[in-house]
Amino acid sequence: MSHDVIELARVFVNDYHNIDLKCLPLFRQLMSGMECEPCNRLDKKSSAVQWCMSCHEQLCLECGSYHKALTATKDHSLITTKQYEAILPILKSVEIKCCHHSEKDLEYVCKEHECFCCILCKREKHEACRKVEKIEESISETDLTSELKNMSSRCEHADDNLSKLTYSTDVNMVNLDKAKDEIFHQMEIHGVKINHALDTIENDMKQEINKSFRVEKNKLRKQKNEYRKKKAELEKEQEMIHTMLETDIKSNKHMFLVQRNIQNKLNSNELLVENFVSSFQIIASNCRVGTSIDKESGSVKFTKTIEFNRNHCKFDLQSLPTEDEHEETASSTVEAEGIVPLDKFQKKGSDTEIPDFKISPVSTNYIFNYKRNIFLASTNASSNNVHFIKTISEKSLVVWASSETYLLFFNTESKEESKIYLQYSPSSIAIVDKNTIAVAACRQIVFVNTQTFTCMHIVNIDDHCFGIAFIKNQLFVNCESKGLKVMDVKGNVSKSFKNITGKLQLCLLNSRIIAIAKQGCCSIIFLNISTSSMSTINLPGSEIPNCMTSFGDNILLVSTSNNQVFKVNIDFENWRLIINAICKNDQLYGIDFDKYSNELFLMNKSGCHVYIFDRCKLF
């Protein structure tokens, strides 16, 4: 090995305070080819496997054994290269030079000021101090191994306390959820006494309660994060202590400084954990709702109380389980959540006005009349995400966004909102039966039970999926590059339309025809799944469909530019403008028609407002 390489390796040991830890891979490479320095001086070649912490030399096994036998070097500490690499970060973090006189070593410890100093600092600042000793004198009084074991035990104790505090916080949050659910149950009992005209008031109250509970839970989450952060720091310190214990390092000045540095950190962390314990509070809710109905005057009064009480909790930490013992692992694919995190909410709806709907007849017999609107509390009005909507039963809607990993279910009767989280963002939904939907998400088709909000099973696809439709026990899945595939619910492909590619939206018209809209195109393709024949209808001007839904054997679609709803007749290949929404600060996007209730649902782009229309006969 060349002299330059040997000198470079020596720098790693002699000047480790100035080493960038990113250079450790180079250090390993150098160490793997190092030669024993004593042998080298005797013109012999032997591979070095150890470092002397005192001599700063690399030694082979034979020289290492002589090193331990000689009187002058028998007390030197020899470590392997792997051990040196393990403790290098802590060695690097502790200075042995004086911070005021960089050319001087730290030689003294002042027990009155609890600090280390060099000979110059001793003369300048500690001349009057009576308890100033040489560091070497303190080293002989310190059992490094015993001190490290003690600090490891203290680390473990503080770590256990943090785990138990974290678990208690989780229990506290669960109890808050139960309390919130109880409040909502009371609201439902009293809500049956109230006329439907109070729906808006009830919605506002739910939002306020949700917000209050979210604020309290987020305080607990912040508290829990502080526990976890400090727990991670303690685990890192404990791992470092264990590494040092395993190396069986002898006491010296540097290691004494290291030990004191770790001890000071541990003292600070223990004090912080004790403060956590002493200040720990249980948050209990004192929330009530009620109604007062005067039939003679026809007045209805809805009352509410939202309060939270904080009580200091004096409990035995030893009797509580740690977080690791009770932490449940959630599904990696889909999980239900009743509360949306506070940082997902923003003030919304305050600057959004209901559009002015200019409505034209759908046909000579029917017209859509605006009925009401629904405000969805769990969506973000300021979001740039595009939202879609589909009715999955007479009283239930599902809303999703192509860049969010959740589905939002809304009960139009009880006004309840529920979320389930997916592994990937949903792009399209097909109704399989009254309790099941199929969701296209990335390279998967996820089957979700709409009653229990759970994942039933997953079909993996070898391409990115976008549009999806279900008919006659068959799924039609739009694969971006491999075409439109026909498969059963287990993923067995029976047919492919390889020339129908891209990001597509699929709309089932009847048992024979599927409407296909390609992203960014101003035309619609109609595919006959029996004959495989296709026809195309171009939209007027440069209109591009945002979203579409079946309406008998016709299509209703929302255009991109003008907030307009068109009816497209595929037999006569013509179109009719039926709704023109005049919006100051909103944009329509999602659309769906429920043939069972004869209601048309329009959703604004941000997904916080759903506008409902009734199909009525013309007189």
mmCIF file with all atom_site columns, C-alpha atoms in Angstrom, residues 129-294:
data_model
loop_
_atom_site.group_PDB
_atom_site.id
_atom_site.type_symbol
_atom_site.label_atom_id
_atom_site.label_alt_id
_atom_site.label_comp_id
_atom_site.label_asym_id
_atom_site.label_entity_id
_atom_site.label_seq_id
_atom_site.pdbx_PDB_ins_code
_atom_site.Cartn_x
_atom_site.Cartn_y
_atom_site.Cartn_z
_atom_site.occupancy
_atom_site.B_iso_or_equiv
_atom_site.pdbx_formal_charge
_atom_site.auth_seq_id
_atom_site.auth_comp_id
_atom_site.auth_asym_id
_atom_site.auth_atom_id
_atom_site.pdbx_PDB_model_num
ATOM 1   C CA . CYS A 1 129 ? -11.745 27.751 42.765 1.00 0.00 ? 129 CYS A CA 1
ATOM 2   C CA . ARG A 1 130 ? -10.862 25.215 45.442 1.00 0.00 ? 130 ARG A CA 1
ATOM 3   C CA . LYS A 1 131 ? -12.019 22.079 43.656 1.00 0.00 ? 131 LYS A CA 1
ATOM 4   C CA . VAL A 1 132 ? -9.953  21.993 40.471 1.00 0.00 ? 132 VAL A CA 1
ATOM 5   C CA . GLU A 1 133 ? -8.408  18.623 39.692 1.00 0.00 ? 133 GLU A CA 1
ATOM 6   C CA . LYS A 1 134 ? -6.474  17.027 36.890 1.00 0.00 ? 134 LYS A CA 1
ATOM 7   C CA . ILE A 1 135 ? -8.708  15.044 34.548 1.00 0.00 ? 135 ILE A CA 1
ATOM 8   C CA . GLU A 1 136 ? -6.361  12.069 34.951 1.00 0.00 ? 136 GLU A CA 1
ATOM 9   C CA . GLU A 1 137 ? -7.104  12.058 38.697 1.00 0.00 ? 137 GLU A CA 1
ATOM 10  C CA . SER A 1 138 ? -10.873 11.895 38.048 1.00 0.00 ? 138 SER A CA 1
ATOM 11  C CA . ILE A 1 139 ? -10.436 9.117  35.493 1.00 0.00 ? 139 ILE A CA 1
ATOM 12  C CA . SER A 1 140 ? -9.010  6.766  38.093 1.00 0.00 ? 140 SER A CA 1
ATOM 13  C CA . GLU A 1 141 ? -12.081 7.356  40.278 1.00 0.00 ? 141 GLU A CA 1
ATOM 14  C CA . THR A 1 142 ? -14.567 6.562  37.492 1.00 0.00 ? 142 THR A CA 1
ATOM 15  C CA . ASP A 1 143 ? -15.694 3.049  36.517 1.00 0.00 ? 143 ASP A CA 1
ATOM 16  C CA . LEU A 1 144 ? -16.667 3.677  32.865 1.00 0.00 ? 144 LEU A CA 1
ATOM 17  C CA . THR A 1 145 ? -18.445 0.354  32.384 1.00 0.00 ? 145 THR A CA 1
ATOM 18  C CA . SER A 1 146 ? -20.508 0.804  35.533 1.00 0.00 ? 146 SER A CA 1
ATOM 19  C CA . GLU A 1 147 ? -21.422 4.367  34.565 1.00 0.00 ? 147 GLU A CA 1
ATOM 20  C CA . LEU A 1 148 ? -22.471 3.291  31.059 1.00 0.00 ? 148 LEU A CA 1
ATOM 21  C CA . LYS A 1 149 ? -24.632 0.478  32.444 1.00 0.00 ? 149 LYS A CA 1
ATOM 22  C CA . ASN A 1 150 ? -26.251 2.915  34.860 1.00 0.00 ? 150 ASN A CA 1
ATOM 23  C CA . MET A 1 151 ? -26.983 5.396  32.082 1.00 0.00 ? 151 MET A CA 1
ATOM 24  C CA . SER A 1 152 ? -28.365 2.620  29.883 1.00 0.00 ? 152 SER A CA 1
ATOM 25  C CA . SER A 1 153 ? -30.760 1.631  32.660 1.00 0.00 ? 153 SER A CA 1
ATOM 26  C CA . ARG A 1 154 ? -31.875 5.231  33.127 1.00 0.00 ? 154 ARG A CA 1
ATOM 27  C CA . CYS A 1 155 ? -32.391 5.609  29.379 1.00 0.00 ? 155 CYS A CA 1
ATOM 28  C CA . GLU A 1 156 ? -34.526 2.488  29.365 1.00 0.00 ? 156 GLU A CA 1
ATOM 29  C CA . HIS A 1 157 ? -36.591 3.746  32.302 1.00 0.00 ? 157 HIS A CA 1
ATOM 30  C CA . ALA A 1 158 ? -37.265 7.117  30.656 1.00 0.00 ? 158 ALA A CA 1
ATOM 31  C CA . ASP A 1 159 ? -38.044 5.354  27.363 1.00 0.00 ? 159 ASP A CA 1
ATOM 32  C CA . ASP A 1 160 ? -40.601 3.099  29.094 1.00 0.00 ? 160 ASP A CA 1
ATOM 33  C CA . ASN A 1 161 ? -42.255 6.116  30.705 1.00 0.00 ? 161 ASN A CA 1
ATOM 34  C CA . LEU A 1 162 ? -42.592 7.825  27.329 1.00 0.00 ? 162 LEU A CA 1
ATOM 35  C CA . SER A 1 163 ? -44.122 4.660  25.843 1.00 0.00 ? 163 SER A CA 1
ATOM 36  C CA . LYS A 1 164 ? -46.662 4.513  28.638 1.00 0.00 ? 164 LYS A CA 1
ATOM 37  C CA . LEU A 1 165 ? -47.472 8.196  28.307 1.00 0.00 ? 165 LEU A CA 1
ATOM 38  C CA . THR A 1 166 ? -47.996 7.664  24.586 1.00 0.00 ? 166 THR A CA 1
ATOM 39  C CA . TYR A 1 167 ? -50.332 4.748  25.252 1.00 0.00 ? 167 TYR A CA 1
ATOM 40  C CA . SER A 1 168 ? -52.295 6.802  27.801 1.00 0.00 ? 168 SER A CA 1
ATOM 41  C CA . THR A 1 169 ? -52.641 9.568  25.222 1.00 0.00 ? 169 THR A CA 1
ATOM 42  C CA . ASP A 1 170 ? -54.012 7.053  22.700 1.00 0.00 ? 170 ASP A CA 1
ATOM 43  C CA . VAL A 1 171 ? -56.564 5.832  25.258 1.00 0.00 ? 171 VAL A CA 1
ATOM 44  C CA . ASN A 1 172 ? -57.498 9.436  25.975 1.00 0.00 ? 172 ASN A CA 1
ATOM 45  C CA . MET A 1 173 ? -58.101 10.104 22.272 1.00 0.00 ? 173 MET A CA 1
ATOM 46  C CA . VAL A 1 174 ? -60.228 6.944  21.946 1.00 0.00 ? 174 VAL A CA 1
ATOM 47  C CA . ASN A 1 175 ? -62.347 8.061  24.904 1.00 0.00 ? 175 ASN A CA 1
ATOM 48  C CA . LEU A 1 176 ? -62.796 11.456 23.273 1.00 0.00 ? 176 LEU A CA 1
ATOM 49  C CA . ASP A 1 177 ? -63.986 9.710  20.104 1.00 0.00 ? 177 ASP A CA 1
ATOM 50  C CA . LYS A 1 178 ? -66.492 7.710  22.137 1.00 0.00 ? 178 LYS A CA 1
ATOM 51  C CA . ALA A 1 179 ? -67.698 10.887 23.846 1.00 0.00 ? 179 ALA A CA 1
ATOM 52  C CA . LYS A 1 180 ? -68.101 12.588 20.477 1.00 0.00 ? 180 LYS A CA 1
ATOM 53  C CA . ASP A 1 181 ? -70.048 9.611  19.111 1.00 0.00 ? 181 ASP A CA 1
ATOM 54  C CA . GLU A 1 182 ? -72.344 9.763  22.141 1.00 0.00 ? 182 GLU A CA 1
ATOM 55  C CA . ILE A 1 183 ? -73.001 13.440 21.467 1.00 0.00 ? 183 ILE A CA 1
ATOM 56  C CA . PHE A 1 184 ? -73.886 12.679 17.848 1.00 0.00 ? 184 PHE A CA 1
ATOM 57  C CA . HIS A 1 185 ? -76.214 9.920  19.057 1.00 0.00 ? 185 HIS A CA 1
ATOM 58  C CA . GLN A 1 186 ? -78.019 12.431 21.276 1.00 0.00 ? 186 GLN A CA 1
ATOM 59  C CA . MET A 1 187 ? -78.294 14.779 18.316 1.00 0.00 ? 187 MET A CA 1
ATOM 60  C CA . GLU A 1 188 ? -79.975 12.089 16.245 1.00 0.00 ? 188 GLU A CA 1
ATOM 61  C CA . ILE A 1 189 ? -82.510 11.370 19.028 1.00 0.00 ? 189 ILE A CA 1
ATOM 62  C CA . HIS A 1 190 ? -83.452 15.038 19.319 1.00 0.00 ? 190 HIS A CA 1
ATOM 63  C CA . GLY A 1 191 ? -83.155 15.641 15.587 1.00 0.00 ? 191 GLY A CA 1
ATOM 64  C CA . VAL A 1 192 ? -86.225 13.521 14.783 1.00 0.00 ? 192 VAL A CA 1
ATOM 65  C CA . LYS A 1 193 ? -88.355 16.150 16.564 1.00 0.00 ? 193 LYS A CA 1
ATOM 66  C CA . ILE A 1 194 ? -87.138 18.905 14.298 1.00 0.00 ? 194 ILE A CA 1
ATOM 67  C CA . ASN A 1 195 ? -88.553 19.868 10.923 1.00 0.00 ? 195 ASN A CA 1
ATOM 68  C CA . HIS A 1 196 ? -86.392 19.292 7.850  1.00 0.00 ? 196 HIS A CA 1
ATOM 69  C CA . ALA A 1 197 ? -86.023 23.068 7.640  1.00 0.00 ? 197 ALA A CA 1
ATOM 70  C CA . LEU A 1 198 ? -83.460 22.790 10.471 1.00 0.00 ? 198 LEU A CA 1
ATOM 71  C CA . ASP A 1 199 ? -81.085 20.606 8.408  1.00 0.00 ? 199 ASP A CA 1
ATOM 72  C CA . THR A 1 200 ? -78.730 23.510 7.842  1.00 0.00 ? 200 THR A CA 1
ATOM 73  C CA . ILE A 1 201 ? -78.598 24.342 11.564 1.00 0.00 ? 201 ILE A CA 1
ATOM 74  C CA . GLU A 1 202 ? -77.844 20.729 12.406 1.00 0.00 ? 202 GLU A CA 1
ATOM 75  C CA . ASN A 1 203 ? -75.017 20.700 9.854  1.00 0.00 ? 203 ASN A CA 1
ATOM 76  C CA . ASP A 1 204 ? -73.490 23.843 11.354 1.00 0.00 ? 204 ASP A CA 1
ATOM 77  C CA . MET A 1 205 ? -73.614 22.351 14.832 1.00 0.00 ? 205 MET A CA 1
ATOM 78  C CA . LYS A 1 206 ? -71.933 19.142 13.697 1.00 0.00 ? 206 LYS A CA 1
ATOM 79  C CA . GLN A 1 207 ? -69.141 21.144 12.122 1.00 0.00 ? 207 GLN A CA 1
ATOM 80  C CA . GLU A 1 208 ? -68.644 23.114 15.349 1.00 0.00 ? 208 GLU A CA 1
ATOM 81  C CA . ILE A 1 209 ? -68.535 19.955 17.472 1.00 0.00 ? 209 ILE A CA 1
ATOM 82  C CA . ASN A 1 210 ? -66.178 18.270 15.010 1.00 0.00 ? 210 ASN A CA 1
ATOM 83  C CA . LYS A 1 211 ? -63.934 21.317 15.050 1.00 0.00 ? 211 LYS A CA 1
ATOM 84  C CA . SER A 1 212 ? -63.893 21.447 18.869 1.00 0.00 ? 212 SER A CA 1
ATOM 85  C CA . PHE A 1 213 ? -62.995 17.769 19.169 1.00 0.00 ? 213 PHE A CA 1
ATOM 86  C CA . ARG A 1 214 ? -60.400 18.084 16.399 1.00 0.00 ? 214 ARG A CA 1
ATOM 87  C CA . VAL A 1 215 ? -58.745 20.963 18.252 1.00 0.00 ? 215 VAL A CA 1
ATOM 88  C CA . GLU A 1 216 ? -58.525 18.901 21.454 1.00 0.00 ? 216 GLU A CA 1
ATOM 89  C CA . LYS A 1 217 ? -57.299 15.800 19.651 1.00 0.00 ? 217 LYS A CA 1
ATOM 90  C CA . ASN A 1 218 ? -54.668 17.783 17.786 1.00 0.00 ? 218 ASN A CA 1
ATOM 91  C CA . LYS A 1 219 ? -53.381 19.114 21.108 1.00 0.00 ? 219 LYS A CA 1
ATOM 92  C CA . LEU A 1 220 ? -53.045 15.494 22.229 1.00 0.00 ? 220 LEU A CA 1
ATOM 93  C CA . ARG A 1 221 ? -51.390 14.539 18.928 1.00 0.00 ? 221 ARG A CA 1
ATOM 94  C CA . LYS A 1 222 ? -48.883 17.351 19.401 1.00 0.00 ? 222 LYS A CA 1
ATOM 95  C CA . GLN A 1 223 ? -48.227 16.114 22.938 1.00 0.00 ? 223 GLN A CA 1
ATOM 96  C CA . LYS A 1 224 ? -47.833 12.560 21.671 1.00 0.00 ? 224 LYS A CA 1
ATOM 97  C CA . ASN A 1 225 ? -45.385 13.689 18.977 1.00 0.00 ? 225 ASN A CA 1
ATOM 98  C CA . GLU A 1 226 ? -43.249 15.376 21.663 1.00 0.00 ? 226 GLU A CA 1
ATOM 99  C CA . TYR A 1 227 ? -43.178 12.098 23.606 1.00 0.00 ? 227 TYR A CA 1
ATOM 100 C CA . ARG A 1 228 ? -42.207 10.145 20.491 1.00 0.00 ? 228 ARG A CA 1
ATOM 101 C CA . LYS A 1 229 ? -39.530 12.628 19.478 1.00 0.00 ? 229 LYS A CA 1
ATOM 102 C CA . LYS A 1 230 ? -37.894 12.485 22.890 1.00 0.00 ? 230 LYS A CA 1
ATOM 103 C CA . LYS A 1 231 ? -38.304 8.689  22.920 1.00 0.00 ? 231 LYS A CA 1
ATOM 104 C CA . ALA A 1 232 ? -36.421 8.453  19.605 1.00 0.00 ? 232 ALA A CA 1
ATOM 105 C CA . GLU A 1 233 ? -33.586 10.599 21.024 1.00 0.00 ? 233 GLU A CA 1
ATOM 106 C CA . LEU A 1 234 ? -33.307 8.363  24.073 1.00 0.00 ? 234 LEU A CA 1
ATOM 107 C CA . GLU A 1 235 ? -33.285 5.214  21.931 1.00 0.00 ? 235 GLU A CA 1
ATOM 108 C CA . LYS A 1 236 ? -30.449 6.676  19.857 1.00 0.00 ? 236 LYS A CA 1
ATOM 109 C CA . GLU A 1 237 ? -28.447 7.510  22.991 1.00 0.00 ? 237 GLU A CA 1
ATOM 110 C CA . GLN A 1 238 ? -29.108 4.052  24.406 1.00 0.00 ? 238 GLN A CA 1
ATOM 111 C CA . GLU A 1 239 ? -27.944 2.396  21.187 1.00 0.00 ? 239 GLU A CA 1
ATOM 112 C CA . MET A 1 240 ? -24.722 4.398  21.350 1.00 0.00 ? 240 MET A CA 1
ATOM 113 C CA . ILE A 1 241 ? -24.187 3.364  24.986 1.00 0.00 ? 241 ILE A CA 1
ATOM 114 C CA . HIS A 1 242 ? -24.748 -0.307 24.121 1.00 0.00 ? 242 HIS A CA 1
ATOM 115 C CA . THR A 1 243 ? -22.211 -0.046 21.309 1.00 0.00 ? 243 THR A CA 1
ATOM 116 C CA . MET A 1 244 ? -19.640 1.422  23.675 1.00 0.00 ? 244 MET A CA 1
ATOM 117 C CA . LEU A 1 245 ? -20.358 -1.295 26.243 1.00 0.00 ? 245 LEU A CA 1
ATOM 118 C CA . GLU A 1 246 ? -19.814 -4.015 23.650 1.00 0.00 ? 246 GLU A CA 1
ATOM 119 C CA . THR A 1 247 ? -16.426 -2.592 22.641 1.00 0.00 ? 247 THR A CA 1
ATOM 120 C CA . ASP A 1 248 ? -15.047 -2.966 26.210 1.00 0.00 ? 248 ASP A CA 1
ATOM 121 C CA . ILE A 1 249 ? -13.204 0.357  25.953 1.00 0.00 ? 249 ILE A CA 1
ATOM 122 C CA . LYS A 1 250 ? -10.787 1.233  28.773 1.00 0.00 ? 250 LYS A CA 1
ATOM 123 C CA . SER A 1 251 ? -11.136 4.508  30.616 1.00 0.00 ? 251 SER A CA 1
ATOM 124 C CA . ASN A 1 252 ? -9.091  7.427  29.365 1.00 0.00 ? 252 ASN A CA 1
ATOM 125 C CA . LYS A 1 253 ? -9.458  11.185 29.252 1.00 0.00 ? 253 LYS A CA 1
ATOM 126 C CA . HIS A 1 254 ? -11.430 11.232 26.040 1.00 0.00 ? 254 HIS A CA 1
ATOM 127 C CA . MET A 1 255 ? -13.826 8.503  27.104 1.00 0.00 ? 255 MET A CA 1
ATOM 128 C CA . PHE A 1 256 ? -14.275 10.247 30.454 1.00 0.00 ? 256 PHE A CA 1
ATOM 129 C CA . LEU A 1 257 ? -15.350 13.386 28.604 1.00 0.00 ? 257 LEU A CA 1
ATOM 130 C CA . VAL A 1 258 ? -17.666 11.295 26.431 1.00 0.00 ? 258 VAL A CA 1
ATOM 131 C CA . GLN A 1 259 ? -19.234 9.669  29.481 1.00 0.00 ? 259 GLN A CA 1
ATOM 132 C CA . ARG A 1 260 ? -19.821 13.036 31.146 1.00 0.00 ? 260 ARG A CA 1
ATOM 133 C CA . ASN A 1 261 ? -21.336 14.411 27.939 1.00 0.00 ? 261 ASN A CA 1
ATOM 134 C CA . ILE A 1 262 ? -23.811 11.523 27.737 1.00 0.00 ? 262 ILE A CA 1
ATOM 135 C CA . GLN A 1 263 ? -24.589 11.858 31.424 1.00 0.00 ? 263 GLN A CA 1
ATOM 136 C CA . ASN A 1 264 ? -25.397 15.574 31.090 1.00 0.00 ? 264 ASN A CA 1
ATOM 137 C CA . LYS A 1 265 ? -27.750 14.856 28.186 1.00 0.00 ? 265 LYS A CA 1
ATOM 138 C CA . LEU A 1 266 ? -29.421 12.087 30.144 1.00 0.00 ? 266 LEU A CA 1
ATOM 139 C CA . ASN A 1 267 ? -29.912 14.336 33.180 1.00 0.00 ? 267 ASN A CA 1
ATOM 140 C CA . SER A 1 268 ? -31.656 16.868 30.965 1.00 0.00 ? 268 SER A CA 1
ATOM 141 C CA . ASN A 1 269 ? -33.835 14.212 29.300 1.00 0.00 ? 269 ASN A CA 1
ATOM 142 C CA . GLU A 1 270 ? -34.813 12.665 32.636 1.00 0.00 ? 270 GLU A CA 1
ATOM 143 C CA . LEU A 1 271 ? -35.870 16.062 33.928 1.00 0.00 ? 271 LEU A CA 1
ATOM 144 C CA . LEU A 1 272 ? -37.956 16.629 30.804 1.00 0.00 ? 272 LEU A CA 1
ATOM 145 C CA . VAL A 1 273 ? -39.674 13.231 31.148 1.00 0.00 ? 273 VAL A CA 1
ATOM 146 C CA . GLU A 1 274 ? -40.439 13.966 34.801 1.00 0.00 ? 274 GLU A CA 1
ATOM 147 C CA . ASN A 1 275 ? -42.026 17.246 33.709 1.00 0.00 ? 275 ASN A CA 1
ATOM 148 C CA . PHE A 1 276 ? -44.078 15.324 31.136 1.00 0.00 ? 276 PHE A CA 1
ATOM 149 C CA . VAL A 1 277 ? -45.301 12.979 33.855 1.00 0.00 ? 277 VAL A CA 1
ATOM 150 C CA . SER A 1 278 ? -46.127 15.705 36.372 1.00 0.00 ? 278 SER A CA 1
ATOM 151 C CA . SER A 1 279 ? -47.976 17.857 33.813 1.00 0.00 ? 279 SER A CA 1
ATOM 152 C CA . PHE A 1 280 ? -49.906 15.016 32.158 1.00 0.00 ? 280 PHE A CA 1
ATOM 153 C CA . GLN A 1 281 ? -53.637 15.761 31.946 1.00 0.00 ? 281 GLN A CA 1
ATOM 154 C CA . ILE A 1 282 ? -56.733 13.742 31.060 1.00 0.00 ? 282 ILE A CA 1
ATOM 155 C CA . ILE A 1 283 ? -59.146 15.662 28.839 1.00 0.00 ? 283 ILE A CA 1
ATOM 156 C CA . ALA A 1 284 ? -62.823 14.870 29.441 1.00 0.00 ? 284 ALA A CA 1
ATOM 157 C CA . SER A 1 285 ? -65.723 16.268 27.461 1.00 0.00 ? 285 SER A CA 1
ATOM 158 C CA . ASN A 1 286 ? -68.769 17.920 28.968 1.00 0.00 ? 286 ASN A CA 1
ATOM 159 C CA . CYS A 1 287 ? -70.957 18.228 25.887 1.00 0.00 ? 287 CYS A CA 1
ATOM 160 C CA . ARG A 1 288 ? -74.727 18.173 25.671 1.00 0.00 ? 288 ARG A CA 1
ATOM 161 C CA . VAL A 1 289 ? -77.430 18.900 23.117 1.00 0.00 ? 289 VAL A CA 1
ATOM 162 C CA . GLY A 1 290 ? -81.157 19.360 23.580 1.00 0.00 ? 290 GLY A CA 1
ATOM 163 C CA . THR A 1 291 ? -84.358 20.597 21.975 1.00 0.00 ? 291 THR A CA 1
ATOM 164 C CA . SER A 1 292 ? -87.263 22.684 23.201 1.00 0.00 ? 292 SER A CA 1
ATOM 165 C CA . ILE A 1 293 ? -90.448 22.542 21.098 1.00 0.00 ? 293 ILE A CA 1
ATOM 166 C CA . ASP A 1 294 ? -93.442 24.819 21.747 1.00 0.00 ? 294 ASP A CA 1
#
